[in-house]
XYZ file of C-alpha atoms in Angstrom:
281
model
C 13.954 -10.955 3.237
C 16.720 -10.796 1.143
C 17.062 -7.664 -2.290
C 17.680 -10.863 -5.381
C 16.428 -14.235 -4.086
C 14.886 -15.283 -7.506
C 11.473 -16.798 -9.220
C 9.551 -19.107 -6.881
C 5.345 -18.749 -6.763
C 5.426 -19.318 -3.637
C 8.120 -16.987 -1.770
C 8.952 -16.020 1.776
C 6.534 -13.924 2.033
C 3.871 -16.217 2.121
C 6.109 -17.958 3.982
C 6.119 -14.977 6.965
C 2.622 -14.529 6.372
C -0.100 -15.346 9.258
C -2.424 -17.971 7.916
C -5.822 -17.520 6.704
C -9.165 -18.168 7.303
C -9.502 -15.702 10.467
C -11.507 -12.452 11.062
C -10.449 -10.872 13.392
C -7.311 -8.675 12.582
C -4.143 -10.550 14.480
C -2.812 -5.892 16.216
C -0.734 -7.214 19.206
C -3.145 -7.290 22.241
C -0.639 -4.163 22.909
C -1.594 -2.104 19.977
C -1.122 1.402 21.152
C -4.053 3.333 19.335
C -7.770 3.228 18.978
C -9.161 5.200 16.081
C -11.114 7.553 15.750
C -14.884 8.206 15.684
C -14.334 10.180 12.070
C -11.897 6.102 11.766
C -14.802 4.456 12.975
C -16.938 6.406 10.359
C -15.379 4.685 7.823
C -14.360 0.880 8.719
C -11.875 0.862 11.215
C -13.144 0.004 13.876
C -9.403 -0.824 16.341
C -5.704 -0.985 15.452
C -4.161 -1.944 12.614
C -7.660 -1.718 9.848
C -6.379 1.473 8.344
C -6.777 0.724 4.639
C -5.265 3.266 1.974
C -7.206 5.929 1.277
C -9.415 5.060 4.438
C -9.837 8.883 4.920
C -12.397 8.927 0.844
C -13.468 5.458 1.498
C -16.948 4.020 3.568
C -17.305 1.327 4.549
C -19.675 -0.002 2.004
C -16.568 0.584 -0.755
C -14.165 -1.535 1.757
C -15.650 -5.006 1.147
C -16.709 -6.895 -2.165
C -14.549 -9.952 -2.776
C -15.661 -10.595 -6.336
C -15.543 -8.794 -9.654
C -18.352 -5.945 -11.514
C -17.653 -5.854 -15.225
C -14.405 -4.663 -16.522
C -14.712 -1.073 -16.360
C -13.884 1.258 -19.854
C -10.766 0.593 -21.357
C -8.128 3.027 -20.060
C -5.477 4.833 -22.521
C -3.467 2.124 -23.965
C -0.428 3.210 -21.958
C -1.367 2.645 -18.743
C -2.059 -0.460 -17.204
C -5.084 -1.494 -14.512
C -5.210 -2.890 -10.663
C -5.966 -2.958 -7.108
C -5.281 -2.447 -3.125
C -6.313 -4.449 -0.580
C -6.719 -5.220 2.388
C -7.851 -7.053 5.114
C -11.302 -5.919 4.758
C -11.555 -7.632 1.945
C -10.606 -11.347 2.855
C -10.380 -13.508 0.513
C -10.638 -12.632 -2.914
C -11.789 -14.127 -5.852
C -8.546 -12.964 -7.257
C -10.425 -15.333 -10.899
C -13.217 -12.288 -10.691
C -10.650 -9.963 -10.567
C -8.176 -10.883 -13.833
C -11.075 -11.393 -15.748
C -12.406 -8.432 -14.992
C -8.882 -6.634 -16.692
C -6.966 -6.475 -13.543
C -3.196 -7.104 -14.469
C -1.394 -5.628 -10.356
C -1.928 -5.889 -6.612
C -0.742 -3.886 -3.900
C -2.415 -6.063 0.040
C -2.212 -4.794 3.052
C 0.335 -6.517 4.453
C 2.138 -4.503 8.027
C 1.170 -1.583 9.532
C 2.702 0.277 12.494
C 4.955 -1.971 14.154
C 2.084 -3.745 16.006
C -0.496 -5.995 13.336
C -0.521 -9.024 10.215
C -3.141 -9.011 7.464
C -4.980 -12.041 8.670
C -5.828 -12.478 5.353
C -1.438 -11.804 3.761
C -1.249 -14.894 2.184
C -4.201 -15.397 0.433
C -4.066 -11.844 -1.137
C -0.202 -11.983 -1.993
C 0.009 -15.245 -3.275
C -3.208 -15.563 -4.287
C -3.098 -12.144 -7.345
C 0.283 -13.921 -7.607
C -1.276 -17.449 -8.797
C -3.708 -15.514 -11.396
C -0.519 -14.480 -13.447
C -0.759 -10.332 -11.698
C 2.947 -8.449 -10.333
C 2.322 -8.140 -7.188
C 3.459 -6.147 -3.913
C 2.855 -5.643 -0.142
C 1.913 -2.490 1.113
C 2.753 -0.999 4.778
C 0.212 1.311 6.919
C 2.898 3.680 8.709
C 1.854 5.139 12.178
C 5.654 7.929 12.689
C 4.200 8.850 16.211
C 4.956 5.207 18.104
C 8.232 3.961 16.188
C 10.788 4.822 14.457
C 11.041 4.918 10.233
C 13.820 1.914 10.638
C 11.201 -0.156 13.441
C 9.247 -0.265 11.080
C 10.701 -0.368 8.252
C 11.750 -3.810 9.021
C 8.778 -5.336 10.167
C 7.352 -4.444 7.403
C 10.439 -6.753 5.588
C 10.277 -9.346 8.591
C 6.468 -10.024 7.592
C 6.072 -9.950 3.436
C 7.384 -6.675 2.806
C 10.311 -8.122 0.772
C 10.869 -8.040 -2.991
C 12.604 -10.452 -4.938
C 13.968 -9.898 -8.632
C 11.384 -12.353 -10.522
C 9.283 -10.254 -12.606
C 6.601 -9.969 -10.464
C 7.219 -8.413 -7.319
C 6.999 -4.986 -6.832
C 8.560 -3.013 -4.574
C 7.697 -2.918 -1.026
C 4.936 0.769 -0.569
C 4.681 3.495 2.385
C 1.792 4.290 3.231
C 1.268 7.543 4.614
C -1.667 9.366 4.652
C -4.595 10.659 7.457
C -4.185 9.319 11.448
C -6.041 7.433 12.160
C -5.955 7.316 15.022
C -5.007 10.998 16.032
C -3.514 13.912 15.413
C -3.119 14.235 11.322
C 0.275 14.694 10.909
C 1.298 12.241 14.446
C 1.791 14.782 15.626
C 5.521 15.694 14.321
C 6.783 18.947 12.655
C 7.162 18.870 9.075
C 10.855 17.976 9.189
C 9.796 16.159 11.623
C 7.922 14.248 9.849
C 10.328 14.527 6.298
C 13.537 12.651 8.250
C 10.760 9.719 9.893
C 9.909 8.880 5.891
C 13.666 8.827 4.748
C 14.378 6.681 8.163
C 11.641 4.143 6.875
C 12.802 4.584 2.924
C 16.292 4.319 3.676
C 16.011 0.736 6.294
C 13.802 -0.443 3.206
C 16.645 0.057 0.957
C 19.547 -1.859 2.602
C 17.464 -4.081 3.574
C 15.866 -5.012 0.392
C 17.414 -2.767 -2.274
C 15.113 -1.877 -3.153
C 13.582 2.357 -3.432
C 9.924 2.017 -1.648
C 7.282 3.367 -3.609
C 5.708 6.783 -1.347
C 1.227 6.175 -1.916
C -0.063 9.455 0.446
C -1.973 12.572 -1.489
C -1.825 16.354 -2.069
C -3.381 17.648 1.057
C -1.749 15.273 3.924
C 1.651 16.004 2.545
C 1.443 19.267 1.446
C 0.464 20.009 6.021
C 2.354 17.136 7.128
C 6.234 17.236 5.140
C 5.304 20.764 3.286
C 5.352 19.463 0.335
C 9.118 18.137 0.508
C 10.444 17.823 -2.923
C 12.858 15.135 -1.574
C 11.435 11.922 -3.076
C 10.913 12.506 -6.232
C 14.240 12.045 -7.701
C 14.599 8.452 -6.093
C 10.814 6.682 -4.764
C 7.765 6.183 -7.630
C 5.247 8.390 -6.074
C 1.637 6.775 -6.165
C -1.242 9.659 -5.993
C -4.522 9.318 -3.971
C -7.113 11.446 -5.925
C -10.313 9.737 -6.593
C -11.231 12.097 -9.637
C -11.010 12.087 -13.302
C -7.890 12.768 -12.971
C -4.589 13.098 -10.847
C -4.191 16.705 -10.208
C -1.523 19.188 -9.054
C 0.520 15.920 -7.842
C 2.392 15.983 -4.807
C 6.302 16.350 -3.220
C 7.490 17.632 -7.061
C 7.584 14.569 -8.275
C 7.148 14.554 -11.690
C 4.373 11.944 -12.823
C 3.393 9.680 -10.468
C 3.334 6.095 -10.937
C 0.131 4.626 -9.945
C -3.109 6.673 -9.127
C -5.841 5.422 -6.984
C -8.921 7.314 -8.744
C -11.482 5.149 -6.572
C -12.827 2.864 -3.986
C -15.536 1.446 -5.683
C -16.300 -1.489 -5.777
C -12.700 -1.942 -4.637
C -10.011 0.493 -4.456
C -8.921 1.117 -8.641
C -5.382 2.171 -9.238
C -3.757 3.262 -12.731
C -0.435 2.337 -13.464
C 1.614 5.166 -15.248
C 2.743 2.975 -18.616
C 1.960 -0.227 -20.205
C 2.465 -3.887 -19.866
C 6.306 -4.173 -19.945
C 7.136 -1.217 -17.766
C 5.238 -2.445 -15.331
C 6.869 -5.056 -15.560
C 10.512 -3.859 -15.909
C 9.385 -2.371 -12.105
C 9.265 -4.915 -10.787
C 12.203 -6.180 -12.206
C 14.379 -3.457 -10.424
């Protein structure tokens, strides 16, 4: 998907997405992973079902498809949004819009073996209701290169278009639901893998991908690397009343995932005009 494709409501992301309606994750039969007992306890039963913040969530907070009443107002210079994966199925986007959500990130891919079977309904449904939307990739750095996974992501819905409604893709790099926390990589090796992904993504789309992570994982697995804080927007995960200490020397967060109840809740650090500016690049 090229970076400067403009403006149709139905983008190439839809054309590349799987058909909606399936209830099964579309991981290839040879998908290389089996969930750990901890991951199974959080609702990940097969390869491909990992989702943002899985280790901080519980199965009961990953499945709602309808919204709740709007929460108390956040500070004026923020915008509220959500992120979704196959766990939410077909999402009632009008309900979430009415609850005050103005952007959404949708899981497109995992590794190089899985595409979200609900991607089309979620990605285009959020757009059609009026939200600014983006796609995310759940990384599995132990089974293929960063470049390989970035290409897989872009080829299956993770691209970008300068239409003012499409956010840059996000790299979800966090706890491994299938094995060793740091995917068997050294800190230097993990930084190299991330750089490979980000460089390839930018070469394909023209955009610097957003990095979703948390302080604990980033410190353990990258040595709290500061390599990306001047180029890639930070999406920090912390389920608390404040984002806390940011990883990697980032001076500020761009997105903050602050809750998983009743669905993953996110806040953009700026007003709607800044969110549109991020979408436009």
